[in-house]
Amino acid sequence: MTTTEAASVELRDLLLSRIRDVPDYPQPGVTFKDITPLLADPVAFNALVDALAGLCRRHAATKVVGLEARGFILAAPAAARAHLGFVPVRKAGKLPGETLGKTYDLEYGTAEIEVQTDAFAPDDRVLVIDDVLATGGTAEAALDLVRRAGATIAGVAVLLELEFLDGRARLAPALGGAPLEALITV
Ligand SMILES: O=P(O)(O)OC[C@H]1O[C@H](OP(=O)(O)OP(=O)(O)O)[C@H](O)[C@@H]1O
Ligand SMILES: Nc1ncnc2[nH]cnc12
């Protein structure tokens, strides 16, 4: 197990202690990383939001994207704490007006996500925040949407990276040199 400089050992240990492994969910063979105990702990949740807001500042983001649904829970308070606007990337069919869409593969299925075409200003630098990086398919699709919507990628920040699924390698071309920050890597 390793950690990046995005989180101290103490913060990493606190966050990790509040993430629960659920075997064979949502399908056999998948160990689901359940963050609900972390969200229910005000000290851990507040420390997590602080750390993510710090990454917004470190990477000079001007907007924060959250990925439906669990990404919303982390990205929206982090954006507010960093005094930045929040942009939702939603599962297909949920956003009104003109949208851009992208279909992608998940560890356990396929999905399509969308963003509103007018979500960003041309000079926006976007930090994409999600809870888990697994295969990297969701984050890769989100980066494609952000670019097509005309903004610059400031980086991707996740609470938890599942190293064995190699999402970091999959994401590298889409990041184009921008950082991938994982508070915890397992
Ligand atoms: O790196 P990947 O293989 O793409 O997997 C990571 C994604 O999977 C989960 O979302 P999910 O689509 O299960 O939706 P949820 O947040 O609505 O539960 C998780 O919240 C990430 O967004
Ligand atoms: N194993 C996992 N646990 C939690 N969220 C996930 N998203 C993709 N894979 C996941």
mmCIF file of C-alpha atoms and ligand atoms in Angstrom:
data_model
loop_
_atom_site.group_PDB
_atom_site.id
_atom_site.type_symbol
_atom_site.label_atom_id
_atom_site.label_comp_id
_atom_site.label_asym_id
_atom_site.label_seq_id
_atom_site.Cartn_x
_atom_site.Cartn_y
_atom_site.Cartn_z
ATOM 1 C CA MET A 1 0.000 0.000 0.000
ATOM 2 C CA THR A 2 1.353 3.448 -0.905
ATOM 3 C CA THR A 3 0.277 7.035 -0.529
ATOM 4 C CA THR A 4 0.993 10.168 -2.560
ATOM 5 C CA GLU A 5 1.966 13.485 -1.059
ATOM 6 C CA ALA A 6 -1.677 14.480 -1.548
ATOM 7 C CA ALA A 7 -2.359 12.998 1.910
ATOM 8 C CA SER A 8 -0.323 12.618 5.075
ATOM 9 C CA VAL A 9 0.078 9.137 6.536
ATOM 10 C CA GLU A 10 -2.276 10.160 9.357
ATOM 11 C CA LEU A 11 -4.970 11.341 6.953
ATOM 12 C CA ARG A 12 -4.552 8.269 4.772
ATOM 13 C CA ASP A 13 -4.915 5.985 7.794
ATOM 14 C CA LEU A 14 -7.997 7.842 9.030
ATOM 15 C CA LEU A 15 -9.703 7.703 5.623
ATOM 16 C CA LEU A 16 -8.762 4.084 5.008
ATOM 17 C CA SER A 17 -10.100 3.045 8.404
ATOM 18 C CA ARG A 18 -13.535 4.378 7.385
ATOM 19 C CA ILE A 19 -13.779 2.546 4.036
ATOM 20 C CA ARG A 20 -15.485 -0.841 4.234
ATOM 21 C CA ASP A 21 -14.796 -3.788 1.914
ATOM 22 C CA VAL A 22 -17.979 -5.513 0.719
ATOM 23 C CA PRO A 23 -17.186 -8.825 -0.999
ATOM 24 C CA ASP A 24 -19.068 -9.868 -4.137
ATOM 25 C CA TYR A 25 -20.948 -6.577 -4.569
ATOM 26 C CA PRO A 26 -22.508 -5.544 -6.899
ATOM 27 C CA GLN A 27 -21.558 -8.824 -8.566
ATOM 28 C CA PRO A 28 -19.489 -11.915 -7.725
ATOM 29 C CA GLY A 29 -15.751 -11.316 -7.814
ATOM 30 C CA VAL A 30 -15.927 -7.547 -7.154
ATOM 31 C CA THR A 31 -14.852 -6.224 -3.751
ATOM 32 C CA PHE A 32 -16.831 -3.031 -3.352
ATOM 33 C CA LYS A 33 -15.175 -0.148 -1.501
ATOM 34 C CA ASP A 34 -18.013 1.307 0.569
ATOM 35 C CA ILE A 35 -17.350 4.926 1.596
ATOM 36 C CA THR A 36 -20.561 5.382 3.592
ATOM 37 C CA PRO A 37 -18.809 4.909 6.980
ATOM 38 C CA LEU A 38 -16.396 7.693 6.002
ATOM 39 C CA LEU A 39 -19.224 10.018 4.976
ATOM 40 C CA ALA A 40 -20.984 9.327 8.287
ATOM 41 C CA ASP A 41 -17.915 10.322 10.326
ATOM 42 C CA PRO A 42 -17.821 14.135 10.565
ATOM 43 C CA VAL A 43 -14.107 14.287 11.399
ATOM 44 C CA ALA A 44 -13.043 12.032 8.539
ATOM 45 C CA PHE A 45 -15.455 13.592 6.051
ATOM 46 C CA ASN A 46 -14.342 17.109 6.937
ATOM 47 C CA ALA A 47 -10.666 16.113 6.622
ATOM 48 C CA LEU A 48 -11.390 14.586 3.231
ATOM 49 C CA VAL A 49 -13.152 17.721 1.982
ATOM 50 C CA ASP A 50 -10.238 19.838 3.254
ATOM 51 C CA ALA A 51 -7.717 17.660 1.424
ATOM 52 C CA LEU A 52 -9.668 17.830 -1.836
ATOM 53 C CA ALA A 53 -10.081 21.600 -1.527
ATOM 54 C CA GLY A 54 -6.316 21.805 -1.011
ATOM 55 C CA LEU A 55 -5.788 19.916 -4.271
ATOM 56 C CA CYS A 56 -8.089 22.400 -6.042
ATOM 57 C CA ARG A 57 -5.812 25.186 -4.857
ATOM 58 C CA ARG A 58 -2.551 23.306 -5.535
ATOM 59 C CA HIS A 59 -3.527 22.689 -9.143
ATOM 60 C CA ALA A 60 -4.977 26.177 -9.704
ATOM 61 C CA ALA A 61 -8.400 24.854 -10.643
ATOM 62 C CA THR A 62 -11.080 27.381 -11.557
ATOM 63 C CA LYS A 63 -13.916 24.809 -11.618
ATOM 64 C CA VAL A 64 -14.580 21.421 -10.091
ATOM 65 C CA VAL A 65 -16.320 18.559 -11.879
ATOM 66 C CA GLY A 66 -17.993 15.817 -9.851
ATOM 67 C CA LEU A 67 -18.979 12.456 -11.337
ATOM 68 C CA GLU A 68 -22.441 11.084 -10.538
ATOM 69 C CA ALA A 69 -23.245 9.844 -8.026
ATOM 70 C CA ARG A 70 -20.599 9.282 -5.377
ATOM 71 C CA GLY A 71 -18.303 11.873 -6.935
ATOM 72 C CA PHE A 72 -20.954 14.528 -6.256
ATOM 73 C CA ILE A 73 -20.769 13.853 -2.522
ATOM 74 C CA LEU A 74 -17.056 14.712 -2.448
ATOM 75 C CA ALA A 75 -16.678 17.230 -5.263
ATOM 76 C CA ALA A 76 -19.464 19.653 -4.357
ATOM 77 C CA PRO A 77 -18.291 20.416 -0.783
ATOM 78 C CA ALA A 78 -14.662 20.526 -1.951
ATOM 79 C CA ALA A 79 -15.573 23.082 -4.626
ATOM 80 C CA ALA A 80 -17.475 25.201 -2.117
ATOM 81 C CA ARG A 81 -14.617 25.065 0.386
ATOM 82 C CA ALA A 82 -12.156 26.151 -2.316
ATOM 83 C CA HIS A 83 -14.582 28.924 -3.382
ATOM 84 C CA LEU A 84 -14.983 27.416 -6.830
ATOM 85 C CA GLY A 85 -17.993 26.571 -8.958
ATOM 86 C CA PHE A 86 -19.178 22.982 -9.289
ATOM 87 C CA VAL A 87 -20.161 21.262 -12.541
ATOM 88 C CA PRO A 88 -22.030 17.935 -12.473
ATOM 89 C CA VAL A 89 -21.171 15.208 -14.965
ATOM 90 C CA ARG A 90 -24.319 13.102 -14.929
ATOM 91 C CA LYS A 91 -25.496 9.740 -16.154
ATOM 92 C CA ALA A 92 -27.191 10.153 -19.560
ATOM 93 C CA GLY A 93 -30.618 11.762 -19.772
ATOM 94 C CA LYS A 94 -30.503 13.760 -16.517
ATOM 95 C CA LEU A 95 -29.224 17.176 -17.649
ATOM 96 C CA PRO A 96 -31.485 19.702 -19.410
ATOM 97 C CA GLY A 97 -30.460 21.670 -22.507
ATOM 98 C CA GLU A 98 -27.662 20.910 -24.934
ATOM 99 C CA THR A 99 -25.261 18.228 -23.732
ATOM 100 C CA LEU A 100 -22.165 16.288 -24.806
ATOM 101 C CA GLY A 101 -22.118 12.546 -24.111
ATOM 102 C CA LYS A 102 -19.653 9.687 -23.832
ATOM 103 C CA THR A 103 -20.193 5.934 -23.403
ATOM 104 C CA TYR A 104 -17.634 3.953 -21.385
ATOM 105 C CA ASP A 105 -16.955 0.593 -19.714
ATOM 106 C CA LEU A 106 -17.073 0.056 -15.947
ATOM 107 C CA GLU A 107 -15.539 -2.641 -13.704
ATOM 108 C CA TYR A 108 -19.099 -4.011 -13.615
ATOM 109 C CA GLY A 109 -20.933 -2.892 -16.764
ATOM 110 C CA THR A 110 -21.221 0.044 -19.176
ATOM 111 C CA ALA A 111 -22.607 3.530 -18.756
ATOM 112 C CA GLU A 112 -22.979 6.873 -20.502
ATOM 113 C CA ILE A 113 -22.246 10.261 -18.953
ATOM 114 C CA GLU A 114 -23.021 13.796 -20.075
ATOM 115 C CA VAL A 115 -22.074 17.408 -19.394
ATOM 116 C CA GLN A 116 -23.852 20.587 -20.459
ATOM 117 C CA THR A 117 -22.134 22.209 -23.460
ATOM 118 C CA ASP A 118 -22.087 25.627 -21.753
ATOM 119 C CA ALA A 119 -20.702 24.369 -18.421
ATOM 120 C CA PHE A 120 -17.249 25.969 -18.808
ATOM 121 C CA ALA A 121 -15.645 29.236 -19.854
ATOM 122 C CA PRO A 122 -12.797 28.876 -22.385
ATOM 123 C CA ASP A 123 -10.199 29.786 -19.732
ATOM 124 C CA ASP A 124 -11.490 27.317 -17.127
ATOM 125 C CA ARG A 125 -9.047 24.839 -15.558
ATOM 126 C CA VAL A 126 -11.015 21.846 -14.331
ATOM 127 C CA LEU A 127 -10.233 19.448 -11.505
ATOM 128 C CA VAL A 128 -12.285 16.257 -11.901
ATOM 129 C CA ILE A 129 -13.110 14.679 -8.525
ATOM 130 C CA ASP A 130 -14.453 11.176 -7.895
ATOM 131 C CA ASP A 131 -14.474 8.692 -5.041
ATOM 132 C CA VAL A 132 -12.827 5.671 -6.676
ATOM 133 C CA LEU A 133 -10.479 5.171 -9.624
ATOM 134 C CA ALA A 134 -10.902 1.562 -10.728
ATOM 135 C CA THR A 135 -10.413 0.792 -14.447
ATOM 136 C CA GLY A 136 -10.256 4.519 -15.180
ATOM 137 C CA GLY A 137 -13.097 4.340 -17.703
ATOM 138 C CA THR A 138 -15.303 6.874 -15.920
ATOM 139 C CA ALA A 139 -12.556 9.445 -15.402
ATOM 140 C CA GLU A 140 -11.302 8.956 -18.961
ATOM 141 C CA ALA A 141 -14.790 9.625 -20.323
ATOM 142 C CA ALA A 142 -15.147 12.680 -18.075
ATOM 143 C CA LEU A 143 -11.854 14.152 -19.305
ATOM 144 C CA ASP A 144 -13.033 13.695 -22.883
ATOM 145 C CA LEU A 145 -16.231 15.610 -22.062
ATOM 146 C CA VAL A 146 -14.377 18.444 -20.304
ATOM 147 C CA ARG A 147 -12.039 18.891 -23.281
ATOM 148 C CA ARG A 148 -14.860 18.742 -25.827
ATOM 149 C CA ALA A 149 -16.724 21.347 -23.752
ATOM 150 C CA GLY A 150 -13.735 23.658 -24.267
ATOM 151 C CA ALA A 151 -11.963 23.697 -20.881
ATOM 152 C CA THR A 152 -8.420 22.785 -19.803
ATOM 153 C CA ILE A 153 -7.722 19.785 -17.539
ATOM 154 C CA ALA A 154 -6.136 20.808 -14.211
ATOM 155 C CA GLY A 155 -6.116 17.174 -13.052
ATOM 156 C CA VAL A 156 -8.074 14.305 -11.578
ATOM 157 C CA ALA A 157 -8.371 13.747 -7.821
ATOM 158 C CA VAL A 158 -9.796 10.610 -6.231
ATOM 159 C CA LEU A 159 -10.199 9.413 -2.690
ATOM 160 C CA LEU A 160 -9.176 5.853 -3.523
ATOM 161 C CA GLU A 161 -7.179 4.322 -6.382
ATOM 162 C CA LEU A 162 -7.462 0.554 -6.958
ATOM 163 C CA GLU A 163 -3.949 -0.014 -8.247
ATOM 164 C CA PHE A 164 -4.476 -3.585 -9.502
ATOM 165 C CA LEU A 165 -6.958 -2.384 -12.129
ATOM 166 C CA ASP A 166 -4.321 -0.063 -13.645
ATOM 167 C CA GLY A 167 -6.659 2.871 -14.180
ATOM 168 C CA ARG A 168 -3.684 5.231 -13.873
ATOM 169 C CA ALA A 169 -2.112 3.825 -17.069
ATOM 170 C CA ARG A 170 -5.434 3.941 -18.918
ATOM 171 C CA LEU A 171 -5.970 7.531 -17.853
ATOM 172 C CA ALA A 172 -2.507 8.820 -18.763
ATOM 173 C CA PRO A 173 -3.204 9.706 -22.429
ATOM 174 C CA ALA A 174 -6.422 11.540 -21.517
ATOM 175 C CA LEU A 175 -4.623 13.457 -18.748
ATOM 176 C CA GLY A 176 -2.081 14.733 -21.272
ATOM 177 C CA GLY A 177 0.462 15.440 -18.536
ATOM 178 C CA ALA A 178 -2.015 16.771 -15.967
ATOM 179 C CA PRO A 179 -1.749 15.145 -12.507
ATOM 180 C CA LEU A 180 -3.721 12.234 -11.095
ATOM 181 C CA GLU A 181 -3.923 12.632 -7.313
ATOM 182 C CA ALA A 182 -5.053 9.704 -5.174
ATOM 183 C CA LEU A 183 -5.374 10.297 -1.425
ATOM 184 C CA ILE A 184 -5.180 6.515 -0.907
ATOM 185 C CA THR A 185 -3.824 3.788 -3.175
ATOM 186 C CA VAL A 186 -4.583 0.142 -2.417
HETATM 187 O O1 LIG B 1 -12.612 3.672 -12.818
HETATM 188 P P1 LIG B 1 -13.910 3.030 -13.174
HETATM 189 O O2 LIG B 1 -13.758 1.580 -13.533
HETATM 190 O O3 LIG B 1 -14.649 3.778 -14.229
HETATM 191 O O4 LIG B 1 -14.815 3.004 -11.885
HETATM 192 C C1 LIG B 1 -14.951 4.090 -11.018
HETATM 193 C C2 LIG B 1 -16.335 4.621 -11.020
HETATM 194 O O5 LIG B 1 -17.253 3.597 -10.594
HETATM 195 C C3 LIG B 1 -18.083 4.137 -9.577
HETATM 196 O O6 LIG B 1 -19.210 4.750 -10.093
HETATM 197 P P2 LIG B 1 -20.563 4.016 -10.529
HETATM 198 O O7 LIG B 1 -20.679 4.149 -12.010
HETATM 199 O O8 LIG B 1 -20.620 2.663 -9.923
HETATM 200 O O9 LIG B 1 -21.681 4.966 -10.009
HETATM 201 P P3 LIG B 1 -22.186 5.604 -8.645
HETATM 202 O O10 LIG B 1 -21.183 6.652 -8.238
HETATM 203 O O11 LIG B 1 -23.467 6.185 -9.104
HETATM 204 O O12 LIG B 1 -22.338 4.534 -7.601
HETATM 205 C C4 LIG B 1 -17.209 5.150 -8.890
HETATM 206 O O13 LIG B 1 -17.965 6.090 -8.169
HETATM 207 C C5 LIG B 1 -16.466 5.766 -10.048
HETATM 208 O O14 LIG B 1 -17.194 6.816 -10.656
HETATM 209 N N1 LIG B 2 -14.587 -1.939 -6.415
HETATM 210 C C1 LIG B 2 -15.225 -0.771 -6.397
HETATM 211 N N2 LIG B 2 -15.662 -0.262 -5.240
HETATM 212 C C2 LIG B 2 -16.303 0.936 -5.227
HETATM 213 N N3 LIG B 2 -16.541 1.645 -6.317
HETATM 214 C C3 LIG B 2 -16.119 1.162 -7.488
HETATM 215 N N4 LIG B 2 -16.216 1.657 -8.734
HETATM 216 C C4 LIG B 2 -15.631 0.771 -9.553
HETATM 217 N N5 LIG B 2 -15.166 -0.274 -8.894
HETATM 218 C C5 LIG B 2 -15.453 -0.055 -7.584
#
